[in-house]
mmCIF file of C-alpha atoms and ligand atoms in Angstrom:
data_model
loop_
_atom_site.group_PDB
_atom_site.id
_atom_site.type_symbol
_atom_site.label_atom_id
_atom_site.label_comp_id
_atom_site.label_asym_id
_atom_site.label_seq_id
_atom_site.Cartn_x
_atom_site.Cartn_y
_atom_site.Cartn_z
ATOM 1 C CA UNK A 1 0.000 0.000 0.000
ATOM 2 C CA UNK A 2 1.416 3.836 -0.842
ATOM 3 C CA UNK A 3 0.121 6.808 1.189
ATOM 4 C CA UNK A 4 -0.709 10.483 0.274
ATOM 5 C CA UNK A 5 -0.607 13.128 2.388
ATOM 6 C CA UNK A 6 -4.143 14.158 2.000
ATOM 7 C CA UNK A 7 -7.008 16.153 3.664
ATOM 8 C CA UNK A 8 -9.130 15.373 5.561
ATOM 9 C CA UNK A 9 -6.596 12.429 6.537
ATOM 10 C CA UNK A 10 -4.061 10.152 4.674
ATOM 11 C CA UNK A 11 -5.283 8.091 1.506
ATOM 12 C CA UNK A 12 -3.753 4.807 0.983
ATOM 13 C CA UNK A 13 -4.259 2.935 -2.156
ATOM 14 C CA UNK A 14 -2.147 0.137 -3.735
ATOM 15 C CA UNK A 15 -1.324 0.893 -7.436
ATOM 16 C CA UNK A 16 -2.338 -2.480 -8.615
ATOM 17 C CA UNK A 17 -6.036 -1.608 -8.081
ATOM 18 C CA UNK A 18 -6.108 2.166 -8.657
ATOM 19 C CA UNK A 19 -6.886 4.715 -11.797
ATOM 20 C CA UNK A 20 -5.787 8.056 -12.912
ATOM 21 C CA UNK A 21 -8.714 9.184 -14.716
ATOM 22 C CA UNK A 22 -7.986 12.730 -16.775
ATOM 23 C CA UNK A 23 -11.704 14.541 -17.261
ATOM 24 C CA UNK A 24 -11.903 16.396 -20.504
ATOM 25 C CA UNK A 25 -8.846 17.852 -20.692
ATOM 26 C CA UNK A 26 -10.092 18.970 -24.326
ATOM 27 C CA UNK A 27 -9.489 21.058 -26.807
ATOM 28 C CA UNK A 28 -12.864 23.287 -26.346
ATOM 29 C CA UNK A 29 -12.739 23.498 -22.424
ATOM 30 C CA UNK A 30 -8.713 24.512 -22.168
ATOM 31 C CA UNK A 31 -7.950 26.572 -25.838
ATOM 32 C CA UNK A 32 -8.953 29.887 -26.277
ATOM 33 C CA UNK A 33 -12.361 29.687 -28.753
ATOM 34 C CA UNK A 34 -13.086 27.055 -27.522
ATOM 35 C CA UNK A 35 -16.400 26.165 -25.887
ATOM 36 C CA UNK A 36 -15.709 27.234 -22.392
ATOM 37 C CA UNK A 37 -14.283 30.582 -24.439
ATOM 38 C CA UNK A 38 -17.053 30.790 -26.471
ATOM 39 C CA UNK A 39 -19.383 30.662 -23.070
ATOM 40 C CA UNK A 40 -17.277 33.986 -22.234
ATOM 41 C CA UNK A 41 -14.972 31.901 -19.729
ATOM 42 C CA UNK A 42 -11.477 33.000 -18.768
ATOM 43 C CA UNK A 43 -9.518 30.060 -20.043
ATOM 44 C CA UNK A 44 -6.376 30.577 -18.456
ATOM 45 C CA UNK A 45 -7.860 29.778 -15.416
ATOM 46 C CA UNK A 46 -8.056 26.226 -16.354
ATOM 47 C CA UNK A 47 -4.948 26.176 -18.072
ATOM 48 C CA UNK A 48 -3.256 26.270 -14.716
ATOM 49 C CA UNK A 49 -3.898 22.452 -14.361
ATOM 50 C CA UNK A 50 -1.951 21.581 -17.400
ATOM 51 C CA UNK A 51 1.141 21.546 -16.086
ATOM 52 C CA UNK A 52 0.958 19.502 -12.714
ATOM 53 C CA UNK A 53 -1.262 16.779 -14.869
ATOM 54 C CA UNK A 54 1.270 16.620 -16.883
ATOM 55 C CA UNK A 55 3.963 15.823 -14.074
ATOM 56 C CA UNK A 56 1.141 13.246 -12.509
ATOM 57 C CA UNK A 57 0.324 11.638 -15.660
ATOM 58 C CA UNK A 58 4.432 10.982 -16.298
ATOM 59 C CA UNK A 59 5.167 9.585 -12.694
ATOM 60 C CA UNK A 60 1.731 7.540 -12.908
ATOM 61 C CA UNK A 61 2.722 6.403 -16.433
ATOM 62 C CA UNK A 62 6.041 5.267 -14.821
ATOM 63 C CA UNK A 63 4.505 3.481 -11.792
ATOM 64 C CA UNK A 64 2.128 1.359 -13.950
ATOM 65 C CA UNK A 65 -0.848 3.298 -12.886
ATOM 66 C CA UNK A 66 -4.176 2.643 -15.159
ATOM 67 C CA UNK A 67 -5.261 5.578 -16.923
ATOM 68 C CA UNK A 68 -8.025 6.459 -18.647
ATOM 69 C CA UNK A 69 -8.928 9.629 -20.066
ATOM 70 C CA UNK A 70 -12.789 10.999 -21.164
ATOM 71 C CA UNK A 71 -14.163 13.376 -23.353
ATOM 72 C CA UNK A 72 -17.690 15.296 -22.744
ATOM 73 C CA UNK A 73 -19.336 15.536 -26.348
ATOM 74 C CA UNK A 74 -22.123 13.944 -28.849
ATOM 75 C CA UNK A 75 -22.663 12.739 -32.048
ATOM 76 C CA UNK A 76 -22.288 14.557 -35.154
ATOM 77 C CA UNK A 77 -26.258 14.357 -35.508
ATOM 78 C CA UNK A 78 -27.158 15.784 -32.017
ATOM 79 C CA UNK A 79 -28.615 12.293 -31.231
ATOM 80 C CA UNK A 80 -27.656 11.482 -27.782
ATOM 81 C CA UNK A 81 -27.616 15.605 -26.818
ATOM 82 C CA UNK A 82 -30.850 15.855 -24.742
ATOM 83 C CA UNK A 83 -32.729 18.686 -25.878
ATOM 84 C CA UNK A 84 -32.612 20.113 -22.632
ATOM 85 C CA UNK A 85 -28.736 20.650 -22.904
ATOM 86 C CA UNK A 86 -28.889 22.041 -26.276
ATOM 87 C CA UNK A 87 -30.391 25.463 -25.320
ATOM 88 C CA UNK A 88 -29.410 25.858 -21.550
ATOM 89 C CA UNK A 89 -28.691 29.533 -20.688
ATOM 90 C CA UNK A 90 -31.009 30.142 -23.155
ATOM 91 C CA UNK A 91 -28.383 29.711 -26.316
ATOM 92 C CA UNK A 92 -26.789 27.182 -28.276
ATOM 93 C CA UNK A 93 -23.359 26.336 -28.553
ATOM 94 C CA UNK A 94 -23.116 22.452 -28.828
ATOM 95 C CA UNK A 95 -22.657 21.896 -32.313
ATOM 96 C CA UNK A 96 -22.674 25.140 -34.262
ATOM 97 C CA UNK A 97 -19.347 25.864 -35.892
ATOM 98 C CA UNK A 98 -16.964 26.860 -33.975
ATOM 99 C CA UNK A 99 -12.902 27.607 -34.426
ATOM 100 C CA UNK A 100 -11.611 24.365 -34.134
ATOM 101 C CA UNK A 101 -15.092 22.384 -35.728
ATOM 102 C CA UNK A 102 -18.239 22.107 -34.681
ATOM 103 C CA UNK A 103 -18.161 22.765 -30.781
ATOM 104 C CA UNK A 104 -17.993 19.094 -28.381
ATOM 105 C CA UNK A 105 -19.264 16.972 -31.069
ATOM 106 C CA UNK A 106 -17.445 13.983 -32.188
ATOM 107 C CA UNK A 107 -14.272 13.980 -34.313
ATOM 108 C CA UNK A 108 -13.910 17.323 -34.419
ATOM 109 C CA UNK A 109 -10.285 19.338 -33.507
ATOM 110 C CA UNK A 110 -12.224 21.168 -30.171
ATOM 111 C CA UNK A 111 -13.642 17.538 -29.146
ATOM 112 C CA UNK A 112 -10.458 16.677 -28.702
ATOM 113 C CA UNK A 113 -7.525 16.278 -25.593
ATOM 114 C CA UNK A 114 -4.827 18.957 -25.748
ATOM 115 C CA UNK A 115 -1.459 17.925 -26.676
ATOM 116 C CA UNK A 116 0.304 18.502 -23.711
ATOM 117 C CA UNK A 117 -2.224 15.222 -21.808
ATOM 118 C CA UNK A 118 -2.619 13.658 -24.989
ATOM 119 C CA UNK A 119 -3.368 9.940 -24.446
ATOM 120 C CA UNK A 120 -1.036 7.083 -25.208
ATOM 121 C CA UNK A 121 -1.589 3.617 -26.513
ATOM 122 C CA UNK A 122 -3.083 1.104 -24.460
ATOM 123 C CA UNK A 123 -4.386 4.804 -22.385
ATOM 124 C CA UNK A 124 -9.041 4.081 -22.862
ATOM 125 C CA UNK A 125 -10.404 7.350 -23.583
ATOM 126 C CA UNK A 126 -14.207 7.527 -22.605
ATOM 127 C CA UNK A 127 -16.628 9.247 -24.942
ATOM 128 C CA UNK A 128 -19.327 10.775 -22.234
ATOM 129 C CA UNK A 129 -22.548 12.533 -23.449
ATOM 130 C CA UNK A 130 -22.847 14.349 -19.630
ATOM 131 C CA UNK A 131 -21.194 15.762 -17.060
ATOM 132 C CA UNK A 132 -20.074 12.306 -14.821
ATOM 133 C CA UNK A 133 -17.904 9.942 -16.266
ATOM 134 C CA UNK A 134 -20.282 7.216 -15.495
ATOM 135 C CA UNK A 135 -23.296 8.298 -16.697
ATOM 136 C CA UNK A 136 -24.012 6.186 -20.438
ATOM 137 C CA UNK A 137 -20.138 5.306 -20.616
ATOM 138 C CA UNK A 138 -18.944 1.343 -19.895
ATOM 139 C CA UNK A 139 -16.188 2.969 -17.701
ATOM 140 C CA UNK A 140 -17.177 0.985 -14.607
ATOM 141 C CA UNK A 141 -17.395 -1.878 -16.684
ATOM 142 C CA UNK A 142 -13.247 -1.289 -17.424
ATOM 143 C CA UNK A 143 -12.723 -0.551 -14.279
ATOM 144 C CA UNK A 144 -14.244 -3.583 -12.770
ATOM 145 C CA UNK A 145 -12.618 -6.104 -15.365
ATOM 146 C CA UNK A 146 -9.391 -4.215 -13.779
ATOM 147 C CA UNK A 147 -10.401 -4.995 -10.481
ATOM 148 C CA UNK A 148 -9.748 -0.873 -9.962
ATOM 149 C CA UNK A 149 -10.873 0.151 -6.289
ATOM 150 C CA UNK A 150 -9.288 3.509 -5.991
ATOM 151 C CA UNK A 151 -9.538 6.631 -8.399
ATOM 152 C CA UNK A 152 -7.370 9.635 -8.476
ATOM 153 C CA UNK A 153 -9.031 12.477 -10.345
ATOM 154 C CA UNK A 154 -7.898 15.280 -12.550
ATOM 155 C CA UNK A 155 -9.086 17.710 -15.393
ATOM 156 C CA UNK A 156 -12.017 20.636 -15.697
ATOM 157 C CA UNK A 157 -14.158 21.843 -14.422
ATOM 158 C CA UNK A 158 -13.480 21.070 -10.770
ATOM 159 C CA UNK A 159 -17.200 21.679 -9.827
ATOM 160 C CA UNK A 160 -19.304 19.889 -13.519
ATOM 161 C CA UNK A 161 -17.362 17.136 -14.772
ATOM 162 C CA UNK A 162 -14.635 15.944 -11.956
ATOM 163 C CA UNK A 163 -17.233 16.509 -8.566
ATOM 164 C CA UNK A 164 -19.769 14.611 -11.112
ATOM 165 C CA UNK A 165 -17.445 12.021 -11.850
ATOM 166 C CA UNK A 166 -16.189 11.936 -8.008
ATOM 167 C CA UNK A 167 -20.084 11.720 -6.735
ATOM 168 C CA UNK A 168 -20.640 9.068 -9.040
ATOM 169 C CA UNK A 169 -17.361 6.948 -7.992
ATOM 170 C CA UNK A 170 -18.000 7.507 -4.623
ATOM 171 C CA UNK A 171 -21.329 6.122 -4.788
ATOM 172 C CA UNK A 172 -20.034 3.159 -6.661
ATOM 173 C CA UNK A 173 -17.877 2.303 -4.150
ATOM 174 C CA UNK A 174 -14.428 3.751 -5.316
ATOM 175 C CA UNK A 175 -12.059 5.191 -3.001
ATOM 176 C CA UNK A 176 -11.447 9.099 -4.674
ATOM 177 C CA UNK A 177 -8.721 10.867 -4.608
ATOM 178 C CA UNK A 178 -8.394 14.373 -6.297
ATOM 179 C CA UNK A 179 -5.108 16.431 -6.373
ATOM 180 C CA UNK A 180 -6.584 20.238 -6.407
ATOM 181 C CA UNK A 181 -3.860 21.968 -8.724
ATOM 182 C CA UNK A 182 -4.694 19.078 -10.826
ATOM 183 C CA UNK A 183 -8.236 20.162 -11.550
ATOM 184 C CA UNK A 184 -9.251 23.452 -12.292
ATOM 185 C CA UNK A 185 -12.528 26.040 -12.508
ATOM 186 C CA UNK A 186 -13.553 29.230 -14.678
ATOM 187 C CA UNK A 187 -14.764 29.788 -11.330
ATOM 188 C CA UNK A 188 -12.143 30.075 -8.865
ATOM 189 C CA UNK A 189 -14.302 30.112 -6.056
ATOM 190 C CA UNK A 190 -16.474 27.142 -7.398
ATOM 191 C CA UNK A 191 -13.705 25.337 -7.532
ATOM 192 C CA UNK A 192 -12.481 25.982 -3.801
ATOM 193 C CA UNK A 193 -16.094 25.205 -2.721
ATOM 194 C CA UNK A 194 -16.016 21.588 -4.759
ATOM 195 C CA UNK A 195 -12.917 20.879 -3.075
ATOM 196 C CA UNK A 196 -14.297 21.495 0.434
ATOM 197 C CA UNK A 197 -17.870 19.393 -0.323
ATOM 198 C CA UNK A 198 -15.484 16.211 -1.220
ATOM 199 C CA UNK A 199 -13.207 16.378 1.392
ATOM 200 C CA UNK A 200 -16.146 17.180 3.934
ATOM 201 C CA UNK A 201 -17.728 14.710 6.916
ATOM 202 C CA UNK A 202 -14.940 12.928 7.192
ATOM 203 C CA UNK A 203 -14.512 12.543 3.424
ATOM 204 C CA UNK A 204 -18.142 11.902 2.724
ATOM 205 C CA UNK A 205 -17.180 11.901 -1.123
ATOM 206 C CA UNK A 206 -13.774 11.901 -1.020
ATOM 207 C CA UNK A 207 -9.788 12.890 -0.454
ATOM 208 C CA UNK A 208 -8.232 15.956 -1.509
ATOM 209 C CA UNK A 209 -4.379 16.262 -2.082
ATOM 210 C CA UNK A 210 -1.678 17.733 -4.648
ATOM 211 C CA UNK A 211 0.752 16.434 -7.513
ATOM 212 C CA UNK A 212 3.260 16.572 -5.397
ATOM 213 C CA UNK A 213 1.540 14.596 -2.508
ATOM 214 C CA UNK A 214 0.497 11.923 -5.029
ATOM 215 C CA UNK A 215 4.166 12.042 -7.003
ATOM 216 C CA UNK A 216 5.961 11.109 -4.351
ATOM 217 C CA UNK A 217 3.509 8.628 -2.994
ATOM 218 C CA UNK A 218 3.867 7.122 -6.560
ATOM 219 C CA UNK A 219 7.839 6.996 -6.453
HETATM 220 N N1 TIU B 301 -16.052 19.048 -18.521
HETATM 221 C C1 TIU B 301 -16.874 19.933 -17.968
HETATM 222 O O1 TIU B 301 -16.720 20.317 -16.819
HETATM 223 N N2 TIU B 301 -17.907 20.420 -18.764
HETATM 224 C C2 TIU B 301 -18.467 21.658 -18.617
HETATM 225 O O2 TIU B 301 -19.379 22.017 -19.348
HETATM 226 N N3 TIU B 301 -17.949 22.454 -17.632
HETATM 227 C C3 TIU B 301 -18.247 23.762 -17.382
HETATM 228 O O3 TIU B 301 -17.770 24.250 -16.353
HETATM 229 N N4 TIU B 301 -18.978 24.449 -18.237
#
């Protein structure tokens, strides 16, 4: 078993049965004119999580660690975007052209990860129509044929897609861990607040921690 230095108290995992799961680390959430751009979002905000997922994703590629990756978007035809997601905030985005293609759908340059996380071989990426990573995905499916128990979480935003994918983990029984300068917010605040609600009751949804923390836990 390896330890992290984590609030509210030390997580211990063993390597052989955990994940590093990068959320949407794409194109259109992290690139200016993007989506997150085009919804009038600062994205250097979220850039600031590029760099320590990069130094986690090396060390965990080094360890052995499983990672997966996912992707929030839809099908070029709109066909598995509720209707309800289409126009929220009263305007839509999700699949009108955009700079780099038609914005989270499919195939297109915005849909996908930045270079700097890019995926490697053997590395599932998870196509995901909402916010959690579980939600109409076979990712538990992978992660049970793994026998995975433990997840440590990265990627944007801190309070949609990773405390989705963290509530959804938890409740499945995984053991979450999420380094905070790994994860990022438009919202700073949001993202301070998401932190707090994990890491809460005793961990009622999960640990919190940094690279660093988890680096040298991995070494
Ligand atoms: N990946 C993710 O968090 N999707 C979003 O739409 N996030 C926003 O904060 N908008």
């Amino acid at each position: 078993m390896k330890t992290v230095n984590a609030q509210p108290f030390n997580y211990a995992f063993d390597p052989e049965t955990t994940a590093l799961i990068v959320i949407d680390m794409q194109r259109d959430f992290v690139e200016p004119d993007g989506f997150g751009a085009v919804l009038g979002n600062d994205v250097s905000l979220v850039r600031k999580a590029i760099a320590p997922c990069s130094r986690l994703l090396r060390q965990a590629r080094e360890a052995g660690l499983f990672i997966l990756h996912t992707r929030e978007g839809h099908r070029a035809d709109l066909s598995n975007c509720p209707p309800a997601k289409l126009t929220r905030g009263g305007k839509t985005f999700i699949g009108e052209p955009g700079a780099m293609g038609r914005i989270l759908i499919q195939g297109e340059a915005g849909h996908d990860i930045i270079p700097e996380l890019y995926p490697q071989p053997g590395e599932p990426v998870i196509d995901k129509p909402g916010k959690g990573a579980f939600y109409a995905t076979d990712l538990h499916l992978i992660l049970q044929a793994r026998g995975i128990r433990s997840l440590i979480i990265c990627g944007v935003t801190t309070e949609v897609c990773v405390q989705t994918t963290a509530r959804e983990a938890n409740d499945r029984g995984y053991e979450v861990l999420i380094p905070e300068d790994c994860c990022a917010s438009y919202f700073p605040e949001f993202h301070r607040a998401a932190l707090e609600m994990i890491k809460a009751q005793g961990a009622i949804v999960g640990w919190v921690s940094n690279a660093d923390a988890v680096i040298q836990a991995l070494r």
